Tab-separated table of N, CA and C in Angstrom:
chain	number	residue	atom	x	y	z
A	1	UNK	N	28.464	18.597	-6.705
A	1	UNK	CA	28.935	17.292	-7.122
A	1	UNK	C	30.009	17.454	-7.869
A	2	UNK	N	30.718	16.129	-7.771
A	2	UNK	CA	31.876	16.015	-8.772
A	2	UNK	C	31.903	16.416	-10.256
A	3	UNK	N	30.453	16.336	-10.906
A	3	UNK	CA	30.693	16.855	-12.415
A	3	UNK	C	30.786	18.515	-12.424
A	4	UNK	N	29.859	18.992	-11.269
A	4	UNK	CA	30.096	20.617	-11.252
A	4	UNK	C	31.344	20.958	-10.851
A	5	UNK	N	31.959	20.202	-9.785
A	5	UNK	CA	33.220	20.634	-9.366
A	5	UNK	C	34.154	20.847	-10.677
A	6	UNK	N	34.203	19.625	-11.579
A	6	UNK	CA	34.902	19.555	-12.767
A	6	UNK	C	34.732	20.807	-13.717
A	7	UNK	N	33.669	21.038	-13.920
A	7	UNK	CA	32.846	22.058	-14.892
A	7	UNK	C	33.776	23.222	-14.159
A	8	UNK	N	33.265	23.504	-12.991
A	8	UNK	CA	33.779	24.967	-12.486
A	8	UNK	C	35.615	24.899	-12.637
A	9	UNK	N	36.244	24.047	-12.661
A	9	UNK	CA	37.516	23.957	-13.126
A	9	UNK	C	37.897	24.174	-14.562
A	10	UNK	N	36.930	24.161	-15.192
A	10	UNK	CA	37.073	24.061	-16.812
A	10	UNK	C	37.536	22.694	-17.344
A	11	UNK	N	37.415	21.756	-16.632
A	11	UNK	CA	37.606	20.121	-17.089
A	11	UNK	C	36.413	19.853	-18.204
A	12	UNK	N	37.026	18.961	-19.036
A	12	UNK	CA	35.928	18.167	-19.733
A	12	UNK	C	35.151	17.300	-18.909
A	13	UNK	N	33.633	17.106	-19.333
A	13	UNK	CA	32.998	16.407	-18.468
A	13	UNK	C	32.099	15.378	-19.372
A	14	UNK	N	32.025	14.277	-19.153
A	14	UNK	CA	31.161	13.294	-20.053
A	14	UNK	C	29.851	13.182	-19.146
A	15	UNK	N	28.758	13.358	-19.521
A	15	UNK	CA	27.516	13.259	-19.161
A	15	UNK	C	26.733	12.220	-19.957
A	16	UNK	N	25.566	11.426	-19.162
A	16	UNK	CA	24.582	10.398	-20.004
A	16	UNK	C	23.408	10.485	-19.579
A	17	UNK	N	22.275	10.453	-20.270
A	17	UNK	CA	20.600	10.489	-19.520
A	17	UNK	C	20.785	8.987	-19.635
A	18	UNK	N	21.457	8.105	-19.855
A	18	UNK	CA	21.312	6.474	-19.542
A	18	UNK	C	21.583	6.014	-18.398
A	19	UNK	N	21.019	5.197	-17.781
A	19	UNK	CA	21.250	4.477	-16.286
A	19	UNK	C	22.997	4.270	-16.291
A	20	UNK	N	23.258	4.357	-15.135
A	20	UNK	CA	25.024	4.040	-14.908
A	20	UNK	C	25.224	2.748	-15.547
A	21	UNK	N	24.651	1.787	-15.517
A	21	UNK	CA	24.874	0.717	-16.007
A	21	UNK	C	25.226	0.310	-17.388
A	22	UNK	N	24.363	1.515	-18.348
A	22	UNK	CA	24.486	1.409	-19.623
A	22	UNK	C	25.325	2.606	-20.274
A	23	UNK	N	26.437	3.243	-19.405
A	23	UNK	CA	26.613	4.690	-19.694
A	23	UNK	C	27.701	4.289	-21.116
A	24	UNK	N	27.692	4.882	-22.055
A	24	UNK	CA	28.541	4.765	-23.127
A	24	UNK	C	29.166	5.826	-23.595
A	25	UNK	N	29.089	6.812	-22.742
A	25	UNK	CA	29.498	8.436	-22.998
A	25	UNK	C	29.131	8.903	-23.965
A	26	UNK	N	27.839	9.310	-24.356
A	26	UNK	CA	27.257	9.697	-25.476
A	26	UNK	C	27.541	11.357	-26.132
A	27	UNK	N	28.124	12.100	-24.883
A	27	UNK	CA	28.546	13.340	-25.534
A	27	UNK	C	29.701	13.959	-24.500
A	28	UNK	N	30.618	14.595	-24.987
A	28	UNK	CA	31.521	15.052	-24.183
A	28	UNK	C	31.529	16.870	-24.482
A	29	UNK	N	31.500	17.632	-23.272
A	29	UNK	CA	31.490	19.061	-23.045
A	29	UNK	C	32.555	19.648	-22.725
A	30	UNK	N	33.347	20.007	-23.645
A	30	UNK	CA	34.921	20.829	-23.190
A	30	UNK	C	34.450	22.444	-23.223
A	31	UNK	N	34.839	23.016	-22.019
A	31	UNK	CA	34.599	24.407	-22.149
A	31	UNK	C	35.793	25.237	-22.368
A	32	UNK	N	36.060	26.203	-23.352
A	32	UNK	CA	37.020	26.380	-24.032
A	32	UNK	C	37.224	28.094	-23.636
A	33	UNK	N	38.159	28.222	-22.818
A	33	UNK	CA	38.614	29.493	-22.195
A	33	UNK	C	38.696	30.714	-23.640
A	34	UNK	N	38.459	32.076	-23.561
A	34	UNK	CA	37.498	32.126	-22.533
A	34	UNK	C	36.011	32.174	-22.663
A	35	UNK	N	35.225	31.593	-23.772
A	35	UNK	CA	34.108	32.000	-24.169
A	35	UNK	C	33.346	30.973	-25.068
A	36	UNK	N	33.590	29.732	-24.947
A	36	UNK	CA	33.156	28.826	-25.905
A	36	UNK	C	33.137	27.240	-25.182
A	37	UNK	N	32.255	26.632	-26.042
A	37	UNK	CA	31.997	25.019	-25.864
A	37	UNK	C	32.241	24.426	-26.626
A	38	UNK	N	32.933	23.307	-26.630
A	38	UNK	CA	33.016	22.440	-27.723
A	38	UNK	C	32.347	21.140	-27.529
A	39	UNK	N	31.301	20.686	-28.011
A	39	UNK	CA	30.492	19.474	-27.645
A	39	UNK	C	30.742	18.523	-28.464
A	40	UNK	N	31.041	17.211	-27.978
A	40	UNK	CA	31.107	16.132	-29.104
A	40	UNK	C	30.257	14.966	-29.069
A	41	UNK	N	29.622	14.405	-29.775
A	41	UNK	CA	28.684	13.476	-29.705
A	41	UNK	C	29.718	12.191	-30.100
A	42	UNK	N	29.124	11.156	-29.289
A	42	UNK	CA	30.100	9.704	-29.493
A	42	UNK	C	29.373	8.474	-29.566
A	43	UNK	N	29.302	7.655	-30.486
A	43	UNK	CA	28.477	6.552	-30.597
A	43	UNK	C	27.544	6.497	-30.950
A	44	UNK	N	26.341	6.139	-29.939
A	44	UNK	CA	24.883	6.227	-30.207
A	44	UNK	C	24.432	7.100	-29.503
A	45	UNK	N	23.842	8.058	-30.351
A	45	UNK	CA	23.425	9.183	-29.448
A	45	UNK	C	21.801	9.477	-29.336
A	46	UNK	N	20.958	9.333	-28.421
A	46	UNK	CA	19.499	9.294	-28.262
A	46	UNK	C	19.071	10.823	-28.278
A	47	UNK	N	17.780	10.916	-28.588
A	47	UNK	CA	17.142	12.039	-28.357
A	47	UNK	C	17.063	12.823	-27.084
A	48	UNK	N	17.101	11.947	-25.915
A	48	UNK	CA	17.271	12.301	-24.400
A	48	UNK	C	18.557	12.703	-24.328
A	49	UNK	N	19.665	12.159	-24.912
A	49	UNK	CA	21.108	12.620	-24.600
A	49	UNK	C	21.404	14.114	-25.233
A	50	UNK	N	20.517	14.286	-26.668
A	50	UNK	CA	20.723	15.211	-27.054
A	50	UNK	C	20.332	16.508	-26.043
A	51	UNK	N	19.268	16.337	-25.516
A	51	UNK	CA	18.381	17.325	-24.691
A	51	UNK	C	19.363	17.566	-23.301
A	52	UNK	N	20.249	16.256	-22.854
A	52	UNK	CA	20.702	16.441	-21.748
A	52	UNK	C	21.931	17.372	-22.083
A	53	UNK	N	22.452	17.027	-23.018
A	53	UNK	CA	23.475	18.039	-23.569
A	53	UNK	C	23.351	19.482	-23.705
A	54	UNK	N	22.312	19.673	-24.534
A	54	UNK	CA	21.760	21.535	-24.545
A	54	UNK	C	21.504	21.784	-23.144
A	55	UNK	N	20.574	20.747	-22.072
A	55	UNK	CA	20.515	21.561	-20.609
A	55	UNK	C	21.774	21.711	-19.927
A	56	UNK	N	22.724	20.943	-20.042
A	56	UNK	CA	23.917	20.935	-19.076
A	56	UNK	C	24.448	22.725	-19.929
A	57	UNK	N	24.633	22.554	-20.896
A	57	UNK	CA	25.367	23.801	-21.206
A	57	UNK	C	24.644	25.121	-20.951
A	58	UNK	N	23.067	24.964	-21.022
A	58	UNK	CA	22.476	26.305	-20.848
A	58	UNK	C	22.528	26.403	-19.195
A	59	UNK	N	22.479	25.332	-18.488
A	59	UNK	CA	22.542	25.640	-17.319
A	59	UNK	C	23.460	25.810	-16.191
A	60	UNK	N	24.909	25.758	-17.101
A	60	UNK	CA	26.287	26.146	-16.665
A	60	UNK	C	26.419	27.483	-16.421
A	61	UNK	N	27.050	27.824	-15.433
A	61	UNK	CA	27.590	28.984	-15.067
A	61	UNK	C	28.281	29.853	-15.878
A	62	UNK	N	28.848	29.311	-16.994
A	62	UNK	CA	29.721	30.223	-17.872
A	62	UNK	C	28.815	30.587	-19.087
A	63	UNK	N	27.463	30.071	-19.124
A	63	UNK	CA	26.581	30.525	-20.219
A	63	UNK	C	26.212	31.759	-20.732
A	64	UNK	N	26.033	32.450	-19.938
A	64	UNK	CA	25.796	33.986	-20.070
A	64	UNK	C	26.982	34.440	-20.715
A	65	UNK	N	28.245	34.313	-20.569
A	65	UNK	CA	29.588	34.718	-21.155
A	65	UNK	C	29.800	34.081	-22.672
A	66	UNK	N	28.963	32.825	-22.803
A	66	UNK	CA	29.464	31.888	-23.829
A	66	UNK	C	29.380	32.857	-25.343
A	67	UNK	N	30.038	32.687	-26.324
A	67	UNK	CA	30.206	33.530	-27.531
A	67	UNK	C	30.249	32.561	-28.475
A	68	UNK	N	30.421	31.185	-28.461
A	68	UNK	CA	30.286	30.146	-29.466
A	68	UNK	C	29.858	28.714	-29.007
A	69	UNK	N	29.289	27.735	-29.591
A	69	UNK	CA	29.272	26.576	-29.388
A	69	UNK	C	29.417	25.799	-30.608
A	70	UNK	N	30.447	24.794	-30.614
A	70	UNK	CA	30.946	23.949	-31.670
A	70	UNK	C	30.174	22.513	-31.321
A	71	UNK	N	29.333	22.027	-32.266
A	71	UNK	CA	28.942	20.562	-32.029
A	71	UNK	C	29.528	19.611	-33.010
A	72	UNK	N	30.512	18.825	-32.393
A	72	UNK	CA	31.264	17.706	-33.282
A	72	UNK	C	30.532	16.403	-33.236
A	73	UNK	N	29.739	16.028	-34.696
A	73	UNK	CA	29.124	14.803	-34.840
A	73	UNK	C	29.884	13.812	-35.640
A	74	UNK	N	31.191	13.927	-36.085
A	74	UNK	CA	32.099	12.771	-36.635
A	74	UNK	C	32.261	11.731	-36.014
A	75	UNK	N	31.959	11.495	-34.457
A	75	UNK	CA	32.219	9.925	-34.029
A	75	UNK	C	31.039	9.482	-33.838
A	76	UNK	N	29.920	9.854	-34.282
A	76	UNK	CA	28.419	9.595	-34.402
A	76	UNK	C	28.312	8.253	-35.140
A	77	UNK	N	27.706	7.190	-34.175
A	77	UNK	CA	27.411	5.756	-35.370
A	77	UNK	C	26.010	5.775	-35.504
A	78	UNK	N	25.282	6.104	-34.532
A	78	UNK	CA	23.897	6.217	-34.722
A	78	UNK	C	23.468	7.560	-34.041
A	79	UNK	N	22.360	8.261	-34.551
A	79	UNK	CA	21.855	9.436	-34.468
A	79	UNK	C	19.991	9.300	-34.422
A	80	UNK	N	19.762	9.088	-33.115
A	80	UNK	CA	18.355	9.290	-33.098
A	80	UNK	C	17.591	10.621	-33.157
A	81	UNK	N	16.736	10.468	-34.000
A	81	UNK	CA	16.042	11.971	-34.274
A	81	UNK	C	14.650	11.509	-35.055
A	82	UNK	N	13.873	12.383	-34.612
A	82	UNK	CA	12.619	12.840	-35.524
A	82	UNK	C	12.032	14.330	-35.577
A	83	UNK	N	11.106	14.657	-36.465
A	83	UNK	CA	10.962	15.865	-36.682
A	83	UNK	C	10.480	16.285	-35.371
A	84	UNK	N	9.369	15.945	-34.727
A	84	UNK	CA	8.910	16.341	-33.598
A	84	UNK	C	10.060	16.699	-32.585
A	85	UNK	N	11.021	15.805	-32.428
A	85	UNK	CA	12.130	16.130	-31.640
A	85	UNK	C	13.037	17.283	-31.900
A	86	UNK	N	13.400	17.332	-33.094
A	86	UNK	CA	13.928	18.440	-33.896
A	86	UNK	C	13.382	19.846	-33.413
A	87	UNK	N	11.847	19.712	-33.727
A	87	UNK	CA	11.050	21.291	-33.694
A	87	UNK	C	11.128	21.362	-32.235
A	88	UNK	N	11.087	20.615	-31.147
A	88	UNK	CA	11.185	20.880	-29.897
A	88	UNK	C	12.654	21.263	-29.590
A	89	UNK	N	13.682	20.577	-29.691
A	89	UNK	CA	14.735	21.063	-29.391
A	89	UNK	C	15.149	22.603	-30.033
A	90	UNK	N	14.687	22.984	-31.005
A	90	UNK	CA	14.710	24.088	-31.724
A	90	UNK	C	14.110	25.293	-31.115
A	91	UNK	N	12.872	24.962	-30.793
A	91	UNK	CA	12.100	25.621	-29.790
A	91	UNK	C	12.868	26.184	-28.339
A	92	UNK	N	13.293	25.041	-27.572
A	92	UNK	CA	13.863	25.164	-26.574
A	92	UNK	C	15.070	26.226	-26.316
A	93	UNK	N	15.796	26.527	-27.760
A	93	UNK	CA	17.046	27.294	-27.890
A	93	UNK	C	16.471	28.872	-27.938
A	94	UNK	N	15.072	29.113	-27.867
A	94	UNK	CA	14.457	30.440	-27.880
A	94	UNK	C	14.816	31.356	-26.709
A	95	UNK	N	14.588	30.843	-25.574
A	95	UNK	CA	14.975	31.289	-24.328
A	95	UNK	C	16.393	31.686	-23.889
A	96	UNK	N	17.053	30.535	-24.063
A	96	UNK	CA	18.668	30.899	-23.933
A	96	UNK	C	19.341	31.663	-25.038
A	97	UNK	N	18.789	31.779	-26.458
A	97	UNK	CA	19.459	32.696	-27.202
A	97	UNK	C	19.097	34.020	-27.160
A	98	UNK	N	17.638	34.266	-26.305
A	98	UNK	CA	17.430	35.421	-25.844
A	98	UNK	C	18.187	35.970	-24.458
A	99	UNK	N	18.280	35.118	-23.927
A	99	UNK	CA	19.009	35.472	-22.425
A	99	UNK	C	20.666	35.785	-23.229
A	100	UNK	N	21.245	35.182	-23.979
A	100	UNK	CA	22.415	35.196	-24.402
A	100	UNK	C	22.560	35.640	-25.877
A	101	UNK	N	22.173	36.496	-26.623
A	101	UNK	CA	22.013	36.493	-28.052
A	101	UNK	C	23.421	36.871	-28.863
A	102	UNK	N	24.814	36.590	-28.282
A	102	UNK	CA	25.783	36.757	-28.524
A	102	UNK	C	26.471	35.174	-29.384
A	103	UNK	N	25.864	34.534	-29.240
A	103	UNK	CA	26.292	33.073	-29.464
A	103	UNK	C	26.215	32.624	-31.074
A	104	UNK	N	27.301	32.215	-31.407
A	104	UNK	CA	27.191	31.729	-33.036
A	104	UNK	C	27.603	30.320	-32.644
A	105	UNK	N	26.842	29.815	-33.592
A	105	UNK	CA	26.972	28.052	-33.502
A	105	UNK	C	27.579	27.152	-34.753
A	106	UNK	N	28.388	26.352	-34.705
A	106	UNK	CA	28.784	25.635	-35.726
A	106	UNK	C	28.797	24.113	-35.238
A	107	UNK	N	28.453	23.546	-36.555
A	107	UNK	CA	28.608	22.045	-36.507
A	107	UNK	C	29.537	21.384	-37.424
A	108	UNK	N	30.021	20.351	-36.767
A	108	UNK	CA	30.956	19.675	-37.472
A	108	UNK	C	30.586	18.113	-38.026
A	109	UNK	N	30.349	18.055	-39.202
A	109	UNK	CA	29.348	17.097	-39.573
A	109	UNK	C	29.824	16.543	-41.058
A	110	UNK	N	29.618	15.447	-41.216
A	110	UNK	CA	29.817	15.021	-42.532
A	110	UNK	C	28.623	14.037	-42.958
A	111	UNK	N	27.644	13.253	-42.081
A	111	UNK	CA	26.418	12.249	-42.352
A	111	UNK	C	25.462	13.196	-42.868
A	112	UNK	N	24.750	12.971	-44.262
A	112	UNK	CA	23.826	13.626	-44.883
A	112	UNK	C	22.695	13.565	-43.872
A	113	UNK	N	22.341	12.836	-43.106
A	113	UNK	CA	21.411	12.551	-42.338
A	113	UNK	C	21.464	13.612	-40.961
A	114	UNK	N	22.282	13.910	-40.418
A	114	UNK	CA	22.628	15.268	-39.645
A	114	UNK	C	22.383	16.256	-40.111
A	115	UNK	N	23.160	16.497	-41.321
A	115	UNK	CA	23.098	17.655	-42.047
A	115	UNK	C	21.660	17.654	-42.019
A	116	UNK	N	20.877	16.800	-42.877
A	116	UNK	CA	19.497	17.392	-43.157
A	116	UNK	C	18.541	17.765	-41.870
A	117	UNK	N	18.965	17.161	-40.563
A	117	UNK	CA	18.477	17.515	-39.408
A	117	UNK	C	18.704	18.632	-38.787
A	118	UNK	N	20.104	19.311	-39.375
A	118	UNK	CA	20.259	20.504	-38.823
A	118	UNK	C	19.637	21.612	-39.529
A	119	UNK	N	19.424	21.498	-41.254
A	119	UNK	CA	18.572	22.207	-42.055
A	119	UNK	C	17.255	22.512	-41.350
A	120	UNK	N	16.553	21.005	-41.270
A	120	UNK	CA	15.244	21.300	-40.717
A	120	UNK	C	15.266	22.000	-39.006
A	121	UNK	N	15.961	22.019	-38.293
A	121	UNK	CA	16.707	22.704	-37.205
A	121	UNK	C	16.165	24.221	-37.331
A	122	UNK	N	17.212	24.826	-38.278
A	122	UNK	CA	17.440	26.069	-38.776
A	122	UNK	C	16.168	26.593	-39.478
A	123	UNK	N	15.564	25.648	-40.112
A	123	UNK	CA	14.208	25.885	-40.894
A	123	UNK	C	13.089	26.535	-39.770
A	124	UNK	N	13.110	26.110	-38.654
A	124	UNK	CA	11.945	26.320	-37.847
A	124	UNK	C	11.957	28.122	-37.268
A	125	UNK	N	13.288	28.470	-37.546
A	125	UNK	CA	13.481	30.016	-37.044
A	125	UNK	C	13.366	30.376	-35.773
A	126	UNK	N	13.627	29.497	-34.744
A	126	UNK	CA	13.643	29.523	-33.430
A	126	UNK	C	14.693	30.055	-32.870
A	127	UNK	N	16.063	29.823	-33.424
A	127	UNK	CA	17.520	30.213	-33.259
A	127	UNK	C	17.704	31.024	-34.004
A	128	UNK	N	17.744	32.292	-33.885
A	128	UNK	CA	18.045	33.305	-34.382
A	128	UNK	C	19.644	33.469	-34.790
A	129	UNK	N	20.491	32.814	-34.100
A	129	UNK	CA	21.565	32.946	-34.070
A	129	UNK	C	22.794	32.444	-35.518
A	130	UNK	N	23.648	32.877	-36.009
A	130	UNK	CA	24.444	32.403	-37.100
A	130	UNK	C	24.715	30.862	-36.596
A	131	UNK	N	24.304	30.068	-37.487
A	131	UNK	CA	24.420	28.533	-37.374
A	131	UNK	C	24.999	27.860	-38.542
A	132	UNK	N	26.309	27.566	-38.637
A	132	UNK	CA	26.747	26.821	-40.031
A	132	UNK	C	27.168	25.338	-39.867
A	133	UNK	N	27.263	24.634	-41.023
A	133	UNK	CA	27.827	23.271	-40.956
A	133	UNK	C	29.262	23.355	-41.518
A	134	UNK	N	30.280	22.662	-41.173
A	134	UNK	CA	31.479	22.505	-41.550
A	134	UNK	C	31.683	21.074	-41.526
A	135	UNK	N	32.649	20.689	-42.552
A	135	UNK	CA	33.471	19.245	-42.277
A	135	UNK	C	34.653	18.950	-41.533
A	136	UNK	N	34.970	20.105	-41.038
A	136	UNK	CA	36.112	19.840	-40.314
A	136	UNK	C	36.138	20.659	-39.099
A	137	UNK	N	36.857	20.439	-37.666
A	137	UNK	CA	36.714	21.453	-36.747
A	137	UNK	C	37.549	22.674	-37.007
A	138	UNK	N	38.543	22.714	-37.753
A	138	UNK	CA	39.433	23.923	-38.295
A	138	UNK	C	38.339	24.905	-39.356
A	139	UNK	N	37.441	24.471	-39.933
A	139	UNK	CA	36.939	25.474	-40.819
A	139	UNK	C	35.591	25.861	-39.835
A	140	UNK	N	35.161	25.148	-38.799
A	140	UNK	CA	34.198	26.045	-37.776
A	140	UNK	C	34.798	26.864	-37.007
A	141	UNK	N	36.102	26.695	-36.413
A	141	UNK	CA	36.940	27.780	-35.999
A	141	UNK	C	37.206	28.965	-36.801
A	142	UNK	N	37.728	28.634	-37.909
A	142	UNK	CA	37.721	29.745	-38.919
A	142	UNK	C	36.296	30.728	-38.702
A	143	UNK	N	35.576	30.105	-39.011
A	143	UNK	CA	34.112	30.643	-39.287
A	143	UNK	C	33.757	31.593	-37.814
A	144	UNK	N	34.046	30.905	-36.784
A	144	UNK	CA	33.937	31.718	-35.484
A	144	UNK	C	34.678	32.726	-35.365
A	145	UNK	N	36.307	32.558	-35.846
A	145	UNK	CA	36.774	33.587	-35.493
A	145	UNK	C	36.370	34.972	-36.173
A	146	UNK	N	35.741	34.656	-37.475
A	146	UNK	CA	35.253	35.868	-38.084
A	146	UNK	C	34.145	36.519	-37.890
A	147	UNK	N	33.182	36.082	-36.492
A	147	UNK	CA	32.223	36.653	-35.698
A	147	UNK	C	32.380	36.784	-34.560
A	148	UNK	N	33.575	37.297	-34.283
A	148	UNK	CA	33.895	37.618	-32.711
A	148	UNK	C	32.627	38.372	-31.754
A	149	UNK	N	32.302	39.296	-32.310
A	149	UNK	CA	31.184	39.910	-31.928
A	149	UNK	C	29.850	40.195	-32.433
A	150	UNK	N	29.435	39.385	-32.963
A	150	UNK	CA	28.026	39.055	-33.391
A	150	UNK	C	26.966	39.725	-32.510
A	151	UNK	N	26.124	40.203	-33.044
A	151	UNK	CA	25.173	40.587	-32.282
A	151	UNK	C	23.872	40.650	-33.193
A	152	UNK	N	22.781	40.291	-32.726
A	152	UNK	CA	21.487	40.102	-33.557
A	152	UNK	C	20.936	41.666	-33.555
A	153	UNK	N	20.123	41.774	-34.877
A	153	UNK	CA	19.597	42.945	-35.092
A	153	UNK	C	18.160	42.814	-34.192
A	154	UNK	N	17.911	43.980	-33.796
A	154	UNK	CA	16.275	43.801	-33.120
A	154	UNK	C	15.552	44.931	-33.535
């Protein structure tokens, strides 16, 4: 597909779970050489779109070499969330983080409701990877640089 070809070339691809007539580009994935992904949520973000972005990252051929993921929420206008959906997406992280346990995760966010949802996500304990919240991309990148070879204790 054109999206897979673009991803293979390391280009930014915007994906949506909405029908084509309603696409508002709710997220953008930018694969950063050599081992990172920068996800940006835009506008009105639904639970289905959050799941679609997660699935796109995990299904990508670069996932096994991924070392960090930054999710930028600064351009979010509305963010659909429920405790059930948060628990589900947290549980869905179990297998990918078992497959690739070297990932560290950072969020760039200032909205209290999203920060609270991230805290709930972490509290479930399904994602053993280091996960921190920052207010700027520069802070997130500095923290990631301090964790270049993180490995979980087993």
